[in-house]
Amino acid sequence: METMQSTTLTFLSELGLRAMNSGTSTGQHSLKTGGERLESFSPVDGQLIGAVEATTEEAYHQVVQKAQEAFLEWRTWPAPRRGEVVRQIGQELRLHKDALGRLVSYEMGKSLQEGLGEVQEMIDICDFAVGLSRQLYGLSMHSERPGHRMYEQWHPLGVVGIISAFNFPVAVWAWNSAIAWVCGDTCVWKPSEKVPLTAVACQLITAKVFAANGVPEGVSCLVNGNYKTGEWMSNDARLPLISATGSTRMGKLVGTAVAARLGRSLLELGGNNAIIVSEKADLDLALMGALFGAVGTAGQRCTTTRRLIIHESVYDSLRSKLVAAYGQLRIGDPLDSANHVGPLIDRGAVEQYLQAIDQVNAAGGRFAVEGGVLQGPGYESGCFVKPCIAEVENTWPVVQHETFAPVLYLIKYRTLEEAIALQNGVPQGLSSAIMTRDLLEAERFLSSAGSDCGIANVNIGTSGAEIGGAFGGEKETGGGRESGSDSWKAYMRRQTNTINYTTSLPLAQGIKFDL
C-alpha cells in the first residue's frame, strides 16, 4: 500500500497541497490558523496519509466574513455565467476522476468502483446545475385588480453552510455546492474530520477554476474541524441555510440550533431501509438488489439495505440464495477490483458493528451468516469485518436502530399490508423497495397508503439514487431534499411581485379606502 499512499500524496501535491495544508480556505487562498492537527489514517492499511490544521474559531469567522463579502458580488453574476463556471468544474473533475476516485477509496475505504462512481456523481451534478442555471423559474399569476401583473421570482439566499459525512466524502458536498453556486449563493463546507484530504483535493480543483474565471474569493470555503466547527455553523445567523448530512442524533442537534435562530435546515440523516420480497418476485433479481444494497460501501450508505421483509412462501429459498452469495464475497483492499467489500471507516465503527451482533444474540436472534472481525495479512488496520445476516423481529431495538455496518436482518411476512406496516414500522424513512412481478402490488406499495419513505423503488434495491431525482427522506431522516428535481428551491428565497401599470390604485378584496 506504500504505492497508493505515494500516489495519493503526489496527486495532492500536483493540485497545490502545500498551499492548502492549513485545511482552512476561502477559495483561492488559505489561512494558516495554528489549529489542532487533524490526521487522516486510511482504514485500508492503517497508514497515516496526511494531516491538515483544524480551523480555529477566529479563522472560522474570517472565512464566513469573506463568504459574505463574496456573496455581494457573486449574486450579481447572471445565473448562466455562474453555470459556465460550474461547467468548467465538471470538466476539471473529469480530468482528475481516476486520481480523485482512488483518493476517495483509499481515505474512506469504499471500493474503487464506488470511489470512481462518487466522482462521477460530482460530474453529473455539475452537468445538471449547468442546465439549471437557465431554468431558475418563477410563476406568473393573474391579478384580481385591473391593470396589475403578479409573478414570483427566486433570489439567492446567501452563505450556505454544508456539513458532510465520511461515507460520501465528496459527492454530497457537490450536490449542495453546485446547485447553491448556480443559484448565486456562496458556500462554507465542513467535511467529516475522518476524510479531510478528499475535501482539500476538491477545494483545490475548484479554486483553480474559480481563479481562471475571476470568481470572487470566498465563493467556495473550506473549514476543517470536529463537531465544534459544526456548532459554530449551526448557531451562526450569517448562514441562512445549513445543509447537514449524518446521523439522526447529529441532525437533531443541528436542527434545534438552526431553528432557534429561525434559520433553514436541510437534513439528510439516518436510514433503516427495507426491501419487501413478494412471493411474486423474481428471486434472482431480489438477490442482486439485496446483495449490493446490504454490502456495498461495507454497509455504510444511508441507503444501505438493512432489512429484507420476505414473504413466508419464498423465505427459505431466498435465505439459501443469500447464504450462498455471501459465501462468495471477497473482502479486502478496496483498490483491488477483485474484492467486493472494503473496510469500515475506523475501529469505532467496528465496535458498533460488534455491539449490534451482541444485541441480536441477546434478543434471541439467529445468524444465517455469522459476523466477526477479520485478522491476518491484508487486514492489519483492524477495520475489516464479515458481512452477516440475522433472522430477527422488526420490533427489536437493535433492528429499529441504524447500525452503520454490513448487518442484514431477515423478517417474514404473510400479507402485503403486513409487509408495508413492517417496512414503515421504524423511526427512519429514507429509501424502500419492493420486488414483485405483480402490478397491483407495485402500485399499492407506491400509493399514499404504501411506503412512507422519500424514495420508493420497484424491482431495484434501496441503494443507488440518480442525480435527476430529489434525494431525501421523511421522519427521522430529516425531510430534506437534495440533488435533482426542484431541490434548488431550498437554496433560494421566493419573492412575490405585483406591478401596477395604471394611474389608479385599487385595493385587493374590493376594499375601499377613499378620502
PDB file of N, CA, C and O in Angstrom, residues 445-515:
ATOM      1  N   PHE A 445     -47.768  -0.429  -3.210  1.00  0.00           N
ATOM      2  CA  PHE A 445     -46.571  -0.021  -2.471  1.00  0.00           C
ATOM      3  C   PHE A 445     -46.249   1.451  -2.708  1.00  0.00           C
ATOM      4  O   PHE A 445     -45.778   2.149  -1.813  1.00  0.00           O
ATOM      5  N   LEU A 446     -46.526   1.939  -3.929  1.00  0.00           N
ATOM      6  CA  LEU A 446     -46.204   3.326  -4.280  1.00  0.00           C
ATOM      7  C   LEU A 446     -47.329   4.303  -3.948  1.00  0.00           C
ATOM      8  O   LEU A 446     -47.159   5.515  -4.113  1.00  0.00           O
ATOM      9  N   SER A 447     -48.448   3.813  -3.491  1.00  0.00           N
ATOM     10  CA  SER A 447     -49.586   4.679  -3.203  1.00  0.00           C
ATOM     11  C   SER A 447     -49.394   5.412  -1.882  1.00  0.00           C
ATOM     12  O   SER A 447     -48.452   5.157  -1.129  1.00  0.00           O
ATOM     13  N   SER A 448     -50.326   6.317  -1.589  1.00  0.00           N
ATOM     14  CA  SER A 448     -50.247   7.066  -0.328  1.00  0.00           C
ATOM     15  C   SER A 448     -50.407   6.162   0.885  1.00  0.00           C
ATOM     16  O   SER A 448     -50.031   6.529   2.000  1.00  0.00           O
ATOM     17  N   ALA A 449     -50.971   4.977   0.675  1.00  0.00           N
ATOM     18  CA  ALA A 449     -51.105   4.009   1.764  1.00  0.00           C
ATOM     19  C   ALA A 449     -49.957   3.003   1.760  1.00  0.00           C
ATOM     20  O   ALA A 449     -49.995   2.010   2.494  1.00  0.00           O
ATOM     21  N   GLY A 450     -48.925   3.260   0.951  1.00  0.00           N
ATOM     22  CA  GLY A 450     -47.794   2.352   0.848  1.00  0.00           C
ATOM     23  C   GLY A 450     -46.582   2.843   1.618  1.00  0.00           C
ATOM     24  O   GLY A 450     -46.695   3.261   2.772  1.00  0.00           O
ATOM     25  N   SER A 451     -45.431   2.820   0.977  1.00  0.00           N
ATOM     26  CA  SER A 451     -44.179   3.217   1.633  1.00  0.00           C
ATOM     27  C   SER A 451     -44.245   4.663   2.110  1.00  0.00           C
ATOM     28  O   SER A 451     -44.720   5.552   1.393  1.00  0.00           O
ATOM     29  N   ASP A 452     -43.750   4.903   3.321  1.00  0.00           N
ATOM     30  CA  ASP A 452     -43.720   6.275   3.854  1.00  0.00           C
ATOM     31  C   ASP A 452     -42.341   6.921   3.695  1.00  0.00           C
ATOM     32  O   ASP A 452     -42.043   7.915   4.335  1.00  0.00           O
ATOM     33  N   CYS A 453     -41.518   6.371   2.821  1.00  0.00           N
ATOM     34  CA  CYS A 453     -40.154   6.872   2.635  1.00  0.00           C
ATOM     35  C   CYS A 453     -40.083   7.926   1.529  1.00  0.00           C
ATOM     36  O   CYS A 453     -40.956   8.006   0.667  1.00  0.00           O
ATOM     37  N   GLY A 454     -39.009   8.699   1.541  1.00  0.00           N
ATOM     38  CA  GLY A 454     -38.787   9.680   0.490  1.00  0.00           C
ATOM     39  C   GLY A 454     -38.434   9.051  -0.839  1.00  0.00           C
ATOM     40  O   GLY A 454     -38.622   9.652  -1.893  1.00  0.00           O
ATOM     41  N   ILE A 455     -37.925   7.810  -0.810  1.00  0.00           N
ATOM     42  CA  ILE A 455     -37.580   7.060  -2.022  1.00  0.00           C
ATOM     43  C   ILE A 455     -38.282   5.713  -1.956  1.00  0.00           C
ATOM     44  O   ILE A 455     -38.198   5.009  -0.941  1.00  0.00           O
ATOM     45  N   ALA A 456     -38.997   5.361  -3.016  1.00  0.00           N
ATOM     46  CA  ALA A 456     -39.687   4.067  -3.081  1.00  0.00           C
ATOM     47  C   ALA A 456     -39.464   3.486  -4.472  1.00  0.00           C
ATOM     48  O   ALA A 456     -39.821   4.103  -5.473  1.00  0.00           O
ATOM     49  N   ASN A 457     -38.879   2.309  -4.538  1.00  0.00           N
ATOM     50  CA  ASN A 457     -38.490   1.691  -5.799  1.00  0.00           C
ATOM     51  C   ASN A 457     -39.230   0.382  -6.030  1.00  0.00           C
ATOM     52  O   ASN A 457     -39.657  -0.280  -5.077  1.00  0.00           O
ATOM     53  N   VAL A 458     -39.339   0.008  -7.293  1.00  0.00           N
ATOM     54  CA  VAL A 458     -39.929  -1.267  -7.668  1.00  0.00           C
ATOM     55  C   VAL A 458     -38.928  -2.037  -8.511  1.00  0.00           C
ATOM     56  O   VAL A 458     -38.427  -1.536  -9.522  1.00  0.00           O
ATOM     57  N   ASN A 459     -38.600  -3.235  -8.060  1.00  0.00           N
ATOM     58  CA  ASN A 459     -37.687  -4.146  -8.755  1.00  0.00           C
ATOM     59  C   ASN A 459     -36.277  -3.597  -8.931  1.00  0.00           C
ATOM     60  O   ASN A 459     -35.565  -3.960  -9.871  1.00  0.00           O
ATOM     61  N   ILE A 460     -35.889  -2.693  -8.064  1.00  0.00           N
ATOM     62  CA  ILE A 460     -34.479  -2.351  -7.860  1.00  0.00           C
ATOM     63  C   ILE A 460     -34.283  -2.213  -6.359  1.00  0.00           C
ATOM     64  O   ILE A 460     -35.257  -2.159  -5.600  1.00  0.00           O
ATOM     65  N   GLY A 461     -33.043  -2.143  -5.921  1.00  0.00           N
ATOM     66  CA  GLY A 461     -32.770  -2.080  -4.497  1.00  0.00           C
ATOM     67  C   GLY A 461     -32.976  -0.691  -3.901  1.00  0.00           C
ATOM     68  O   GLY A 461     -33.482   0.228  -4.554  1.00  0.00           O
ATOM     69  N   THR A 462     -32.555  -0.536  -2.671  1.00  0.00           N
ATOM     70  CA  THR A 462     -32.724   0.737  -1.961  1.00  0.00           C
ATOM     71  C   THR A 462     -31.579   1.698  -2.232  1.00  0.00           C
ATOM     72  O   THR A 462     -31.689   2.889  -1.942  1.00  0.00           O
ATOM     73  N   SER A 463     -30.482   1.197  -2.775  1.00  0.00           N
ATOM     74  CA  SER A 463     -29.276   1.994  -2.929  1.00  0.00           C
ATOM     75  C   SER A 463     -29.053   2.364  -4.391  1.00  0.00           C
ATOM     76  O   SER A 463     -29.485   1.644  -5.294  1.00  0.00           O
ATOM     77  N   GLY A 464     -28.383   3.511  -4.623  1.00  0.00           N
ATOM     78  CA  GLY A 464     -28.031   3.886  -5.983  1.00  0.00           C
ATOM     79  C   GLY A 464     -28.943   4.927  -6.585  1.00  0.00           C
ATOM     80  O   GLY A 464     -29.448   4.752  -7.701  1.00  0.00           O
ATOM     81  N   ALA A 465     -29.192   6.029  -5.865  1.00  0.00           N
ATOM     82  CA  ALA A 465     -30.062   7.096  -6.378  1.00  0.00           C
ATOM     83  C   ALA A 465     -29.388   7.839  -7.529  1.00  0.00           C
ATOM     84  O   ALA A 465     -28.172   7.965  -7.573  1.00  0.00           O
ATOM     85  N   GLU A 466     -30.205   8.326  -8.457  1.00  0.00           N
ATOM     86  CA  GLU A 466     -29.697   9.086  -9.591  1.00  0.00           C
ATOM     87  C   GLU A 466     -29.811  10.584  -9.338  1.00  0.00           C
ATOM     88  O   GLU A 466     -30.662  11.045  -8.576  1.00  0.00           O
ATOM     89  N   ILE A 467     -28.971  11.344 -10.035  1.00  0.00           N
ATOM     90  CA  ILE A 467     -28.904  12.791  -9.862  1.00  0.00           C
ATOM     91  C   ILE A 467     -30.224  13.494 -10.187  1.00  0.00           C
ATOM     92  O   ILE A 467     -30.602  14.456  -9.547  1.00  0.00           O
ATOM     93  N   GLY A 468     -30.960  13.006 -11.182  1.00  0.00           N
ATOM     94  CA  GLY A 468     -32.131  13.738 -11.658  1.00  0.00           C
ATOM     95  C   GLY A 468     -33.276  13.844 -10.671  1.00  0.00           C
ATOM     96  O   GLY A 468     -34.086  14.762 -10.754  1.00  0.00           O
ATOM     97  N   GLY A 469     -33.368  12.898  -9.732  1.00  0.00           N
ATOM     98  CA  GLY A 469     -34.461  12.913  -8.764  1.00  0.00           C
ATOM     99  C   GLY A 469     -34.062  13.584  -7.468  1.00  0.00           C
ATOM    100  O   GLY A 469     -32.887  13.622  -7.103  1.00  0.00           O
ATOM    101  N   ALA A 470     -35.052  14.114  -6.763  1.00  0.00           N
ATOM    102  CA  ALA A 470     -34.784  14.701  -5.450  1.00  0.00           C
ATOM    103  C   ALA A 470     -34.421  13.587  -4.472  1.00  0.00           C
ATOM    104  O   ALA A 470     -35.094  12.557  -4.423  1.00  0.00           O
ATOM    105  N   PHE A 471     -33.371  13.788  -3.692  1.00  0.00           N
ATOM    106  CA  PHE A 471     -32.889  12.763  -2.765  1.00  0.00           C
ATOM    107  C   PHE A 471     -33.183  13.214  -1.335  1.00  0.00           C
ATOM    108  O   PHE A 471     -32.839  14.329  -0.945  1.00  0.00           O
ATOM    109  N   GLY A 472     -33.792  12.316  -0.557  1.00  0.00           N
ATOM    110  CA  GLY A 472     -34.042  12.632   0.847  1.00  0.00           C
ATOM    111  C   GLY A 472     -35.145  11.765   1.405  1.00  0.00           C
ATOM    112  O   GLY A 472     -35.748  10.959   0.700  1.00  0.00           O
ATOM    113  N   GLY A 473     -35.417  11.930   2.699  1.00  0.00           N
ATOM    114  CA  GLY A 473     -36.385  11.066   3.353  1.00  0.00           C
ATOM    115  C   GLY A 473     -37.230  11.775   4.384  1.00  0.00           C
ATOM    116  O   GLY A 473     -37.071  12.972   4.638  1.00  0.00           O
ATOM    117  N   GLU A 474     -38.125  11.009   4.992  1.00  0.00           N
ATOM    118  CA  GLU A 474     -39.091  11.527   5.952  1.00  0.00           C
ATOM    119  C   GLU A 474     -38.777  11.051   7.366  1.00  0.00           C
ATOM    120  O   GLU A 474     -37.800  10.370   7.593  1.00  0.00           O
ATOM    121  N   LYS A 475     -39.615  11.447   8.300  1.00  0.00           N
ATOM    122  CA  LYS A 475     -39.499  11.071   9.711  1.00  0.00           C
ATOM    123  C   LYS A 475     -38.099  11.433  10.236  1.00  0.00           C
ATOM    124  O   LYS A 475     -37.630  12.554  10.009  1.00  0.00           O
ATOM    125  N   GLU A 476     -37.419  10.525  10.901  1.00  0.00           N
ATOM    126  CA  GLU A 476     -36.117  10.867  11.486  1.00  0.00           C
ATOM    127  C   GLU A 476     -34.999  10.962  10.448  1.00  0.00           C
ATOM    128  O   GLU A 476     -33.854  11.249  10.809  1.00  0.00           O
ATOM    129  N   THR A 477     -35.316  10.760   9.181  1.00  0.00           N
ATOM    130  CA  THR A 477     -34.332  11.024   8.131  1.00  0.00           C
ATOM    131  C   THR A 477     -34.222  12.528   7.874  1.00  0.00           C
ATOM    132  O   THR A 477     -33.271  12.975   7.240  1.00  0.00           O
ATOM    133  N   GLY A 478     -35.164  13.317   8.354  1.00  0.00           N
ATOM    134  CA  GLY A 478     -34.983  14.762   8.381  1.00  0.00           C
ATOM    135  C   GLY A 478     -35.845  15.582   7.458  1.00  0.00           C
ATOM    136  O   GLY A 478     -36.016  16.775   7.663  1.00  0.00           O
ATOM    137  N   GLY A 479     -36.385  14.970   6.387  1.00  0.00           N
ATOM    138  CA  GLY A 479     -37.272  15.706   5.499  1.00  0.00           C
ATOM    139  C   GLY A 479     -36.596  16.548   4.435  1.00  0.00           C
ATOM    140  O   GLY A 479     -37.264  17.226   3.662  1.00  0.00           O
ATOM    141  N   GLY A 480     -35.276  16.548   4.362  1.00  0.00           N
ATOM    142  CA  GLY A 480     -34.578  17.362   3.371  1.00  0.00           C
ATOM    143  C   GLY A 480     -34.619  16.749   1.984  1.00  0.00           C
ATOM    144  O   GLY A 480     -34.894  15.557   1.815  1.00  0.00           O
ATOM    145  N   ARG A 481     -34.363  17.579   0.965  1.00  0.00           N
ATOM    146  CA  ARG A 481     -34.243  17.095  -0.408  1.00  0.00           C
ATOM    147  C   ARG A 481     -33.056  17.793  -1.069  1.00  0.00           C
ATOM    148  O   ARG A 481     -32.933  19.016  -1.021  1.00  0.00           O
ATOM    149  N   GLU A 482     -32.208  16.979  -1.676  1.00  0.00           N
ATOM    150  CA  GLU A 482     -31.023  17.485  -2.363  1.00  0.00           C
ATOM    151  C   GLU A 482     -31.008  16.971  -3.796  1.00  0.00           C
ATOM    152  O   GLU A 482     -31.819  16.156  -4.197  1.00  0.00           O
ATOM    153  N   SER A 483     -30.059  17.465  -4.572  1.00  0.00           N
ATOM    154  CA  SER A 483     -29.776  16.986  -5.920  1.00  0.00           C
ATOM    155  C   SER A 483     -30.811  17.468  -6.921  1.00  0.00           C
ATOM    156  O   SER A 483     -30.921  18.666  -7.166  1.00  0.00           O
ATOM    157  N   GLY A 484     -31.595  16.552  -7.517  1.00  0.00           N
ATOM    158  CA  GLY A 484     -32.391  16.888  -8.681  1.00  0.00           C
ATOM    159  C   GLY A 484     -33.765  17.449  -8.417  1.00  0.00           C
ATOM    160  O   GLY A 484     -34.075  17.937  -7.334  1.00  0.00           O
ATOM    161  N   SER A 485     -34.629  17.356  -9.462  1.00  0.00           N
ATOM    162  CA  SER A 485     -35.984  17.893  -9.433  1.00  0.00           C
ATOM    163  C   SER A 485     -35.943  19.380  -9.062  1.00  0.00           C
ATOM    164  O   SER A 485     -35.137  20.131  -9.607  1.00  0.00           O
ATOM    165  N   ASP A 486     -36.803  19.812  -8.135  1.00  0.00           N
ATOM    166  CA  ASP A 486     -36.816  21.223  -7.755  1.00  0.00           C
ATOM    167  C   ASP A 486     -36.122  21.469  -6.417  1.00  0.00           C
ATOM    168  O   ASP A 486     -36.432  22.432  -5.717  1.00  0.00           O
ATOM    169  N   SER A 487     -35.142  20.615  -6.088  1.00  0.00           N
ATOM    170  CA  SER A 487     -34.405  20.786  -4.828  1.00  0.00           C
ATOM    171  C   SER A 487     -33.696  22.130  -4.753  1.00  0.00           C
ATOM    172  O   SER A 487     -33.368  22.607  -3.667  1.00  0.00           O
ATOM    173  N   TRP A 488     -33.459  22.757  -5.912  1.00  0.00           N
ATOM    174  CA  TRP A 488     -32.774  24.055  -5.946  1.00  0.00           C
ATOM    175  C   TRP A 488     -33.513  25.114  -5.137  1.00  0.00           C
ATOM    176  O   TRP A 488     -32.890  26.073  -4.666  1.00  0.00           O
ATOM    177  N   LYS A 489     -34.799  24.951  -4.951  1.00  0.00           N
ATOM    178  CA  LYS A 489     -35.574  25.975  -4.258  1.00  0.00           C
ATOM    179  C   LYS A 489     -35.144  26.140  -2.791  1.00  0.00           C
ATOM    180  O   LYS A 489     -35.369  27.196  -2.196  1.00  0.00           O
ATOM    181  N   ALA A 490     -34.537  25.096  -2.226  1.00  0.00           N
ATOM    182  CA  ALA A 490     -34.065  25.192  -0.842  1.00  0.00           C
ATOM    183  C   ALA A 490     -32.944  26.201  -0.690  1.00  0.00           C
ATOM    184  O   ALA A 490     -32.712  26.723   0.406  1.00  0.00           O
ATOM    185  N   TYR A 491     -32.243  26.497  -1.790  1.00  0.00           N
ATOM    186  CA  TYR A 491     -31.072  27.369  -1.745  1.00  0.00           C
ATOM    187  C   TYR A 491     -31.391  28.806  -2.152  1.00  0.00           C
ATOM    188  O   TYR A 491     -30.490  29.620  -2.308  1.00  0.00           O
ATOM    189  N   MET A 492     -32.687  29.092  -2.324  1.00  0.00           N
ATOM    190  CA  MET A 492     -33.092  30.424  -2.771  1.00  0.00           C
ATOM    191  C   MET A 492     -34.259  30.926  -1.922  1.00  0.00           C
ATOM    192  O   MET A 492     -34.879  30.165  -1.183  1.00  0.00           O
ATOM    193  N   ARG A 493     -34.532  32.211  -2.029  1.00  0.00           N
ATOM    194  CA  ARG A 493     -35.689  32.796  -1.346  1.00  0.00           C
ATOM    195  C   ARG A 493     -36.697  33.244  -2.400  1.00  0.00           C
ATOM    196  O   ARG A 493     -36.353  33.789  -3.432  1.00  0.00           O
ATOM    197  N   ARG A 494     -37.961  32.992  -2.094  1.00  0.00           N
ATOM    198  CA  ARG A 494     -39.045  33.298  -3.029  1.00  0.00           C
ATOM    199  C   ARG A 494     -39.562  34.712  -2.778  1.00  0.00           C
ATOM    200  O   ARG A 494     -39.724  35.138  -1.626  1.00  0.00           O
ATOM    201  N   GLN A 495     -39.828  35.426  -3.859  1.00  0.00           N
ATOM    202  CA  GLN A 495     -40.362  36.781  -3.747  1.00  0.00           C
ATOM    203  C   GLN A 495     -41.564  36.920  -4.676  1.00  0.00           C
ATOM    204  O   GLN A 495     -41.478  36.612  -5.866  1.00  0.00           O
ATOM    205  N   THR A 496     -42.685  37.368  -4.133  1.00  0.00           N
ATOM    206  CA  THR A 496     -43.883  37.630  -4.931  1.00  0.00           C
ATOM    207  C   THR A 496     -43.928  39.108  -5.289  1.00  0.00           C
ATOM    208  O   THR A 496     -43.767  39.972  -4.423  1.00  0.00           O
ATOM    209  N   ASN A 497     -44.145  39.397  -6.581  1.00  0.00           N
ATOM    210  CA  ASN A 497     -44.122  40.773  -7.081  1.00  0.00           C
ATOM    211  C   ASN A 497     -45.459  41.131  -7.732  1.00  0.00           C
ATOM    212  O   ASN A 497     -46.038  40.326  -8.454  1.00  0.00           O
ATOM    213  N   THR A 498     -45.915  42.334  -7.460  1.00  0.00           N
ATOM    214  CA  THR A 498     -47.108  42.868  -8.124  1.00  0.00           C
ATOM    215  C   THR A 498     -46.756  44.212  -8.739  1.00  0.00           C
ATOM    216  O   THR A 498     -46.193  45.079  -8.065  1.00  0.00           O
ATOM    217  N   ILE A 499     -47.093  44.366 -10.000  1.00  0.00           N
ATOM    218  CA  ILE A 499     -46.795  45.602 -10.725  1.00  0.00           C
ATOM    219  C   ILE A 499     -48.111  46.247 -11.164  1.00  0.00           C
ATOM    220  O   ILE A 499     -48.947  45.604 -11.810  1.00  0.00           O
ATOM    221  N   ASN A 500     -48.290  47.487 -10.799  1.00  0.00           N
ATOM    222  CA  ASN A 500     -49.456  48.271 -11.204  1.00  0.00           C
ATOM    223  C   ASN A 500     -49.050  49.150 -12.386  1.00  0.00           C
ATOM    224  O   ASN A 500     -48.182  50.015 -12.252  1.00  0.00           O
ATOM    225  N   TYR A 501     -49.673  48.911 -13.545  1.00  0.00           N
ATOM    226  CA  TYR A 501     -49.312  49.722 -14.710  1.00  0.00           C
ATOM    227  C   TYR A 501     -50.464  50.647 -15.117  1.00  0.00           C
ATOM    228  O   TYR A 501     -50.680  50.938 -16.290  1.00  0.00           O
ATOM    229  N   THR A 502     -51.238  51.101 -14.087  1.00  0.00           N
ATOM    230  CA  THR A 502     -52.312  52.073 -14.321  1.00  0.00           C
ATOM    231  C   THR A 502     -52.029  53.331 -13.503  1.00  0.00           C
ATOM    232  O   THR A 502     -51.030  53.411 -12.770  1.00  0.00           O
ATOM    233  N   THR A 503     -52.934  54.285 -13.597  1.00  0.00           N
ATOM    234  CA  THR A 503     -52.808  55.532 -12.817  1.00  0.00           C
ATOM    235  C   THR A 503     -53.731  55.528 -11.605  1.00  0.00           C
ATOM    236  O   THR A 503     -53.823  56.522 -10.878  1.00  0.00           O
ATOM    237  N   SER A 504     -54.418  54.409 -11.362  1.00  0.00           N
ATOM    238  CA  SER A 504     -55.265  54.305 -10.174  1.00  0.00           C
ATOM    239  C   SER A 504     -54.669  53.277  -9.222  1.00  0.00           C
ATOM    240  O   SER A 504     -53.740  52.541  -9.583  1.00  0.00           O
ATOM    241  N   LEU A 505     -55.240  53.205  -8.019  1.00  0.00           N
ATOM    242  CA  LEU A 505     -54.684  52.297  -7.010  1.00  0.00           C
ATOM    243  C   LEU A 505     -55.806  51.488  -6.354  1.00  0.00           C
ATOM    244  O   LEU A 505     -56.164  51.714  -5.196  1.00  0.00           O
ATOM    245  N   PRO A 506     -56.385  50.538  -7.098  1.00  0.00           N
ATOM    246  CA  PRO A 506     -57.420  49.683  -6.493  1.00  0.00           C
ATOM    247  C   PRO A 506     -56.794  48.735  -5.476  1.00  0.00           C
ATOM    248  O   PRO A 506     -55.638  48.312  -5.634  1.00  0.00           O
ATOM    249  N   LEU A 507     -57.550  48.414  -4.419  1.00  0.00           N
ATOM    250  CA  LEU A 507     -57.068  47.505  -3.385  1.00  0.00           C
ATOM    251  C   LEU A 507     -57.621  46.104  -3.620  1.00  0.00           C
ATOM    252  O   LEU A 507     -58.691  45.927  -4.204  1.00  0.00           O
ATOM    253  N   ALA A 508     -56.892  45.109  -3.138  1.00  0.00           N
ATOM    254  CA  ALA A 508     -57.348  43.735  -3.246  1.00  0.00           C
ATOM    255  C   ALA A 508     -58.562  43.511  -2.345  1.00  0.00           C
ATOM    256  O   ALA A 508     -58.805  44.265  -1.400  1.00  0.00           O
ATOM    257  N   GLN A 509     -59.297  42.440  -2.656  1.00  0.00           N
ATOM    258  CA  GLN A 509     -60.506  42.062  -1.921  1.00  0.00           C
ATOM    259  C   GLN A 509     -61.621  43.120  -2.000  1.00  0.00           C
ATOM    260  O   GLN A 509     -62.545  43.133  -1.196  1.00  0.00           O
ATOM    261  N   GLY A 510     -61.470  44.064  -2.949  1.00  0.00           N
ATOM    262  CA  GLY A 510     -62.504  45.072  -3.138  1.00  0.00           C
ATOM    263  C   GLY A 510     -62.589  46.105  -2.042  1.00  0.00           C
ATOM    264  O   GLY A 510     -63.595  46.818  -1.910  1.00  0.00           O
ATOM    265  N   ILE A 511     -61.542  46.204  -1.233  1.00  0.00           N
ATOM    266  CA  ILE A 511     -61.547  47.158  -0.117  1.00  0.00           C
ATOM    267  C   ILE A 511     -61.547  48.587  -0.655  1.00  0.00           C
ATOM    268  O   ILE A 511     -60.821  48.917  -1.593  1.00  0.00           O
ATOM    269  N   LYS A 512     -62.377  49.440  -0.054  1.00  0.00           N
ATOM    270  CA  LYS A 512     -62.438  50.850  -0.404  1.00  0.00           C
ATOM    271  C   LYS A 512     -61.762  51.670   0.693  1.00  0.00           C
ATOM    272  O   LYS A 512     -62.009  51.458   1.877  1.00  0.00           O
ATOM    273  N   PHE A 513     -60.915  52.588   0.280  1.00  0.00           N
ATOM    274  CA  PHE A 513     -60.245  53.459   1.250  1.00  0.00           C
ATOM    275  C   PHE A 513     -60.161  54.862   0.635  1.00  0.00           C
ATOM    276  O   PHE A 513     -59.100  55.349   0.282  1.00  0.00           O
ATOM    277  N   ASP A 514     -61.326  55.486   0.442  1.00  0.00           N
ATOM    278  CA  ASP A 514     -61.395  56.782  -0.207  1.00  0.00           C
ATOM    279  C   ASP A 514     -61.372  57.900   0.828  1.00  0.00           C
ATOM    280  O   ASP A 514     -61.991  57.802   1.891  1.00  0.00           O
ATOM    281  N   LEU A 515     -60.684  58.954   0.496  1.00  0.00           N
ATOM    282  CA  LEU A 515     -60.664  60.137   1.367  1.00  0.00           C
ATOM    283  C   LEU A 515     -61.741  61.123   0.917  1.00  0.00           C
ATOM    284  O   LEU A 515     -62.041  61.241  -0.263  1.00  0.00           O
TER     285      LEU A 515
END
